[in-house]
Amino acid sequence: MLTAAASRRLVTGALLVPTVAFLAVAFVVPVGILLKLSLTEPAGPLSTYADILGSWVYTRVFRNTIVLGLMVTAIAVLLGYPTAYMLTRLKGFALTLAVYGVLFPLWISVLIRTFAWILLLEKHGPVNRMLVGTGILDAPAAFLFSNTGVLIGMVHVLLPYAILPIYANMLRIDSRLMLASDGLGASPWRTFRRVYLPLSMPGVGTGAVFVFLLSLGFFITPALLGGANNMTVAMLIENLVNDRLAWPLAAAASFLLLAAVLALLAVTARFVKLDTALEAR
Amino acid sequence: MRWRPLLFRLAVHGFGSAVLAALLLPILAVVPASLNYGSFISLPPETWSTRWYGRFFADREWLTSLVTSFQVAAIATVVSVVFGTAAALGLIRVGRRLRAALTGLILAPLIVPVIVTAVALYYTSRSWGLTGTVTGLAMAHVLMCLPFVVLNVGVSLGGLDPNWIRAAEGLGASPARVFMTVTLPTILPGLFGGAVFSLMTSFDEVVMSIFLAGIQAKTLPVKMWEVVRLEFTPILSVASTLLIGLTVVMFVLFRLAAARTAAGTETRP
């Protein structure tokens, strides 16, 4: 006969084992095998990493990805901050509608959102027709297969990840602090700069880290909207696997990408609340 | 209210509304694009027609991919819900440190870039004979669905008062009966929300699917990915519109479940 404590432990184990075993077999082992592959080249354990970091072509892809990510992050935060502020001023039905407006795009496949931008940004598409029609442009611009197209597409996909943490943070700001600042004679601009902005910075930080982290691994959007010069690390990995069959190099590039993500998470762990953004959906 | 004058409010609401419109409206461009008559997409269509919907449902490859998507999503959802619900129930029974470690493991597939997981799975599943199979694809999708089931069920477990369980046990109910009559009704909205979210996550997943689908198990997004790289045909807009329609239904179902979860957690003293 089992004691009560032992049978309780047995039930706990039975509840957790399927998930842990599944993740071990379907996730930890495959990632481990890929790591081993990147480390067991005949030329030496770290030769694949040296190949990638020593090649001007490959490092340029990494640099491009980081620069693109920083630009997307900056634009997403600049667009997201006032939008999040507007959400804090809304009530009732308007608030529900606006929040759903931020959440719903997250449910739409990245592939569809990117395809929609192809239709809109085409040479003879609506965006170009509008810009030429209103006289802003003299001739249709080549948005597709360029930096501009990738930027527009990626900001569109990642913007909700900037808005949601900033909004969550702004909701926690005590509005009496602004009244106090106001009462003490500060100008609206000074109140914003000295009181509201610093208090909303944790949200901005979380949103920025989130957008940047996700942008580092982007594949579909840059692959469809970008040109030959817009290769990201994810596209490089795909290219190494499918076109060049250079598995060890692809594995090394994968772990350099993963290392960058983990390093950024470790540095920002103090103020980034991962769960806020995960539960957002 | 002096520090927030009218002009400022107008500017904020104008800017915010424009951003929200820019988030939503571009997605809807695929709907009129699907109603073109010609083989090239023009927006708005020069001649409106539903003939590409007919083409979609008459095309064996597109239909097969739709069926494959449903199969993969169904398997991935059932596995995620069963494993994820059990895991969420298990997590509240262990100590803080083990719980943190296991939660980290469950969330890890969302933190590791999908391209890395995709390449790792592609490499190993080739030797395990799982590429190009519905099972292999579904297992890969479970990695992305499971965390949301665990999170959703976890949230609704917050509405479960341990005293109810003790009361049921004290009255002589077996563990199975306690689960069926106390635990399950409480977590049902969270479980349902997790299931809906899993279904949609699996249905939308592209990156892992591109690597693992092979020729035999192309899902709808994989088929779309292959076609979009060759030509911009209205049939792509048809596929997109159908997927958006499915997403709207799933989104509404999820919001309803979320509202039930919130109501459940609020009733707890």
Tab-separated table of C-alpha atoms in Angstrom, chain B residues 16-266:
chain	number	residue	atom	x	y	z
B	16	GLY	CA	-3.114	56.212	-32.689
B	17	SER	CA	-6.114	55.618	-34.917
B	18	ALA	CA	-3.925	55.900	-38.008
B	19	VAL	CA	-1.519	53.295	-36.574
B	20	LEU	CA	-4.395	50.926	-35.744
B	21	ALA	CA	-5.788	51.383	-39.259
B	22	ALA	CA	-2.334	50.673	-40.691
B	23	LEU	CA	-2.245	47.446	-38.629
B	24	LEU	CA	-5.617	46.172	-39.793
B	25	LEU	CA	-6.447	47.508	-43.251
B	26	PRO	CA	-3.418	46.162	-45.190
B	27	ILE	CA	-4.362	42.605	-44.178
B	28	LEU	CA	-7.798	43.076	-45.738
B	29	ALA	CA	-6.253	43.934	-49.124
B	30	VAL	CA	-6.210	40.212	-49.941
B	31	VAL	CA	-10.030	40.080	-49.883
B	32	PRO	CA	-10.711	42.301	-52.939
B	33	ALA	CA	-7.585	40.801	-54.543
B	34	SER	CA	-9.247	37.375	-54.359
B	35	LEU	CA	-12.214	38.697	-56.378
B	36	ASN	CA	-10.228	39.534	-59.517
B	37	TYR	CA	-11.373	38.101	-62.820
B	38	GLY	CA	-8.040	38.232	-64.662
B	39	SER	CA	-4.951	36.128	-63.954
B	40	PHE	CA	-3.099	39.172	-62.620
B	41	ILE	CA	-4.033	40.789	-59.369
B	42	SER	CA	-5.157	44.384	-59.691
B	43	LEU	CA	-6.359	46.351	-56.708
B	44	PRO	CA	-9.199	47.163	-56.828
B	45	PRO	CA	-10.098	44.492	-59.427
B	46	GLU	CA	-10.929	45.755	-62.913
B	47	THR	CA	-13.560	43.043	-63.291
B	48	TRP	CA	-14.974	41.434	-60.151
B	49	SER	CA	-15.529	37.689	-60.130
B	50	THR	CA	-15.512	34.675	-57.839
B	51	ARG	CA	-13.978	32.416	-60.457
B	52	TRP	CA	-10.690	31.949	-58.539
B	53	TYR	CA	-12.644	30.467	-55.646
B	54	GLY	CA	-13.937	27.889	-58.117
B	55	ARG	CA	-10.383	27.302	-59.314
B	56	PHE	CA	-9.177	26.825	-55.725
B	57	PHE	CA	-11.784	24.205	-54.863
B	58	ALA	CA	-11.330	22.433	-58.203
B	59	ASP	CA	-7.560	22.200	-57.805
B	60	ARG	CA	-6.432	18.919	-56.320
B	61	GLU	CA	-3.145	20.270	-54.919
B	62	TRP	CA	-4.746	23.211	-53.088
B	63	LEU	CA	-7.505	21.007	-51.684
B	64	THR	CA	-5.020	18.364	-50.545
B	65	SER	CA	-2.968	21.032	-48.773
B	66	LEU	CA	-6.102	22.295	-47.014
B	67	VAL	CA	-6.934	18.769	-45.850
B	68	THR	CA	-3.331	18.212	-44.701
B	69	SER	CA	-3.491	21.465	-42.725
B	70	PHE	CA	-6.617	20.281	-40.931
B	71	GLN	CA	-5.055	16.877	-40.166
B	72	VAL	CA	-1.826	18.384	-38.807
B	73	ALA	CA	-3.694	21.023	-36.777
B	74	ALA	CA	-6.075	18.427	-35.314
B	75	ILE	CA	-3.263	16.122	-34.163
B	76	ALA	CA	-1.122	19.000	-32.872
B	77	THR	CA	-4.092	20.434	-30.947
B	78	VAL	CA	-5.141	17.155	-29.314
B	79	VAL	CA	-1.568	16.338	-28.246
B	80	SER	CA	-0.960	19.896	-27.002
B	81	VAL	CA	-4.191	20.038	-25.025
B	82	VAL	CA	-3.731	16.634	-23.372
B	83	PHE	CA	-0.029	17.075	-22.559
B	84	GLY	CA	-0.339	20.783	-21.773
B	85	THR	CA	-3.300	20.432	-19.438
B	86	ALA	CA	-1.605	17.599	-17.570
B	87	ALA	CA	1.579	19.668	-17.333
B	88	ALA	CA	-0.278	22.741	-16.032
B	89	LEU	CA	-1.935	20.576	-13.365
B	90	GLY	CA	1.436	19.031	-12.497
B	91	LEU	CA	3.243	22.369	-12.302
B	92	ILE	CA	1.088	23.623	-9.394
B	93	ARG	CA	1.991	20.472	-7.431
B	94	VAL	CA	5.790	20.902	-7.475
B	95	GLY	CA	8.180	23.251	-5.663
B	96	ARG	CA	9.044	26.713	-6.922
B	97	ARG	CA	12.468	25.901	-8.354
B	98	LEU	CA	11.372	22.821	-10.263
B	99	ARG	CA	8.350	24.732	-11.512
B	100	ALA	CA	10.560	27.566	-12.813
B	101	ALA	CA	12.890	25.094	-14.547
B	102	LEU	CA	10.047	23.161	-16.177
B	103	THR	CA	8.275	26.348	-17.257
B	104	GLY	CA	11.536	27.458	-18.861
B	105	LEU	CA	11.751	24.161	-20.751
B	106	ILE	CA	8.147	24.463	-21.940
B	107	LEU	CA	8.626	28.081	-23.103
B	108	ALA	CA	12.047	27.408	-24.696
B	109	PRO	CA	10.652	26.642	-28.196
B	110	LEU	CA	9.171	30.162	-28.231
B	111	ILE	CA	12.506	31.757	-27.308
B	112	VAL	CA	14.792	29.781	-29.627
B	113	PRO	CA	14.402	31.311	-33.122
B	114	VAL	CA	12.041	29.135	-35.170
B	115	ILE	CA	14.598	28.806	-37.975
B	116	VAL	CA	17.022	27.124	-35.536
B	117	THR	CA	14.406	24.630	-34.311
B	118	ALA	CA	13.329	24.035	-37.914
B	119	VAL	CA	16.858	23.187	-39.076
B	120	ALA	CA	17.473	20.985	-36.018
B	121	LEU	CA	14.225	19.085	-36.592
B	122	TYR	CA	14.864	18.788	-40.328
B	123	TYR	CA	18.314	17.323	-39.714
B	124	THR	CA	17.194	14.774	-37.116
B	125	SER	CA	13.844	13.848	-38.641
B	126	ARG	CA	15.572	12.841	-41.872
B	127	SER	CA	17.333	10.030	-40.028
B	128	TRP	CA	14.180	9.229	-38.041
B	129	GLY	CA	12.096	9.030	-41.250
B	130	LEU	CA	9.688	11.753	-40.124
B	131	THR	CA	10.133	14.311	-42.918
B	132	GLY	CA	7.185	14.542	-45.261
B	133	THR	CA	4.812	12.956	-42.739
B	134	VAL	CA	1.748	14.448	-41.099
B	135	THR	CA	2.955	13.056	-37.753
B	136	GLY	CA	6.354	14.750	-38.019
B	137	LEU	CA	4.784	18.104	-38.876
B	138	ALA	CA	2.230	17.812	-36.074
B	139	MET	CA	4.962	17.014	-33.530
B	140	ALA	CA	6.913	20.097	-34.631
B	141	HIS	CA	3.791	22.246	-34.285
B	142	VAL	CA	3.156	20.893	-30.785
B	143	LEU	CA	6.383	22.639	-29.719
B	144	MET	CA	4.781	26.001	-30.584
B	145	CYS	CA	1.261	25.179	-29.317
B	146	LEU	CA	2.069	23.516	-25.987
B	147	PRO	CA	3.341	26.673	-24.198
B	148	PHE	CA	0.066	28.499	-24.856
B	149	VAL	CA	-2.040	25.614	-23.532
B	150	VAL	CA	0.089	25.476	-20.366
B	151	LEU	CA	-0.170	29.282	-19.929
B	152	ASN	CA	-3.925	29.397	-20.611
B	153	VAL	CA	-4.794	26.464	-18.364
B	154	GLY	CA	-2.398	27.869	-15.749
B	155	VAL	CA	-4.270	31.186	-15.725
B	156	SER	CA	-7.650	29.501	-15.305
B	157	LEU	CA	-6.208	27.282	-12.538
B	158	GLY	CA	-5.736	30.546	-10.637
B	159	GLY	CA	-9.530	30.538	-10.286
B	160	LEU	CA	-9.507	27.160	-8.566
B	161	ASP	CA	-9.808	27.435	-4.791
B	162	PRO	CA	-7.817	24.548	-3.189
B	163	ASN	CA	-10.511	24.410	-0.505
B	164	TRP	CA	-13.021	23.135	-3.064
B	165	ILE	CA	-10.740	20.189	-3.788
B	166	ARG	CA	-10.224	19.526	-0.087
B	167	ALA	CA	-13.976	19.728	0.469
B	168	ALA	CA	-14.647	17.232	-2.330
B	169	GLU	CA	-11.956	14.906	-1.004
B	170	GLY	CA	-13.266	15.236	2.534
B	171	LEU	CA	-16.700	14.240	1.309
B	172	GLY	CA	-15.148	11.030	-0.028
B	173	ALA	CA	-14.800	11.781	-3.775
B	174	SER	CA	-12.167	9.786	-5.659
B	175	PRO	CA	-9.354	11.767	-7.392
B	176	ALA	CA	-10.972	11.066	-10.782
B	177	ARG	CA	-14.309	12.375	-9.515
B	178	VAL	CA	-12.651	15.472	-8.021
B	179	PHE	CA	-11.048	16.156	-11.397
B	180	MET	CA	-14.270	15.679	-13.365
B	181	THR	CA	-16.560	17.650	-11.042
B	182	VAL	CA	-14.285	20.373	-9.587
B	183	THR	CA	-11.058	20.876	-11.560
B	184	LEU	CA	-12.244	20.325	-15.131
B	185	PRO	CA	-15.241	22.702	-15.033
B	186	THR	CA	-12.953	25.460	-13.668
B	187	ILE	CA	-10.200	25.071	-16.256
B	188	LEU	CA	-12.518	24.366	-19.190
B	189	PRO	CA	-12.473	27.953	-20.565
B	190	GLY	CA	-8.645	28.037	-20.372
B	191	LEU	CA	-8.432	24.631	-21.959
B	192	PHE	CA	-10.787	25.671	-24.743
B	193	GLY	CA	-8.834	28.902	-25.326
B	194	GLY	CA	-5.586	26.931	-25.484
B	195	ALA	CA	-7.129	24.493	-27.957
B	196	VAL	CA	-8.373	27.274	-30.256
B	197	PHE	CA	-5.018	28.995	-30.096
B	198	SER	CA	-3.171	25.726	-30.846
B	199	LEU	CA	-5.371	25.052	-33.839
B	200	MET	CA	-4.631	28.481	-35.304
B	201	THR	CA	-0.908	28.392	-34.452
B	202	SER	CA	-0.581	25.068	-36.254
B	203	PHE	CA	-2.686	26.264	-39.180
B	204	ASP	CA	-0.526	29.390	-39.624
B	205	GLU	CA	2.915	27.854	-39.029
B	206	VAL	CA	5.173	28.319	-42.054
B	207	VAL	CA	8.882	28.132	-41.249
B	208	MET	CA	9.120	24.661	-39.686
B	209	SER	CA	6.557	23.369	-42.154
B	210	ILE	CA	8.618	24.507	-45.163
B	211	PHE	CA	11.509	22.359	-43.966
B	212	LEU	CA	9.533	19.335	-42.777
B	213	ALA	CA	6.657	19.086	-45.273
B	214	GLY	CA	8.544	17.346	-48.076
B	215	ILE	CA	6.316	16.433	-51.011
B	216	GLN	CA	3.868	14.300	-49.061
B	217	ALA	CA	2.658	16.602	-46.308
B	218	LYS	CA	2.324	20.105	-47.763
B	219	THR	CA	0.081	22.243	-45.591
B	220	LEU	CA	-1.814	25.242	-46.962
B	221	PRO	CA	0.884	27.769	-45.888
B	222	VAL	CA	3.598	25.587	-47.465
B	223	LYS	CA	1.684	25.461	-50.742
B	224	MET	CA	1.170	29.246	-50.550
B	225	TRP	CA	4.882	29.765	-49.863
B	226	GLU	CA	5.819	27.708	-52.922
B	227	VAL	CA	3.398	29.543	-55.196
B	228	VAL	CA	4.135	33.057	-53.936
B	229	ARG	CA	7.804	32.637	-54.844
B	230	LEU	CA	6.841	31.853	-58.460
B	231	GLU	CA	3.900	34.107	-59.301
B	232	PHE	CA	1.357	36.461	-57.751
B	233	THR	CA	-1.889	34.782	-58.770
B	234	PRO	CA	-5.387	35.601	-57.443
B	235	ILE	CA	-5.610	32.009	-56.171
B	236	LEU	CA	-3.121	33.035	-53.439
B	237	SER	CA	-5.541	35.748	-52.345
B	238	VAL	CA	-8.310	33.151	-52.262
B	239	ALA	CA	-6.228	30.938	-49.944
B	240	SER	CA	-5.377	33.987	-47.803
B	241	THR	CA	-9.001	35.105	-47.592
B	242	LEU	CA	-10.148	31.621	-46.553
B	243	LEU	CA	-7.439	31.533	-43.852
B	244	ILE	CA	-8.439	35.007	-42.623
B	245	GLY	CA	-12.060	33.853	-42.414
B	246	LEU	CA	-11.027	30.861	-40.321
B	247	THR	CA	-8.864	33.144	-38.154
B	248	VAL	CA	-11.770	35.527	-37.469
B	249	VAL	CA	-13.905	32.612	-36.248
B	250	MET	CA	-11.068	31.291	-34.055
B	251	PHE	CA	-10.308	34.772	-32.679
B	252	VAL	CA	-13.933	35.280	-31.632
B	253	LEU	CA	-14.039	31.812	-29.998
B	254	PHE	CA	-10.788	32.593	-28.140
B	255	ARG	CA	-12.066	35.957	-26.869
B	256	LEU	CA	-15.239	34.268	-25.595
B	257	ALA	CA	-13.142	31.668	-23.759
B	258	ALA	CA	-10.868	34.399	-22.384
B	259	ALA	CA	-13.887	36.296	-21.077
B	260	ARG	CA	-15.067	33.121	-19.306
B	261	THR	CA	-11.593	32.589	-17.808
B	262	ALA	CA	-11.524	36.177	-16.522
B	263	ALA	CA	-14.989	35.755	-15.007
B	264	GLY	CA	-13.839	32.490	-13.383
B	265	THR	CA	-10.715	33.971	-11.798
B	266	GLU	CA	-12.617	37.005	-10.529
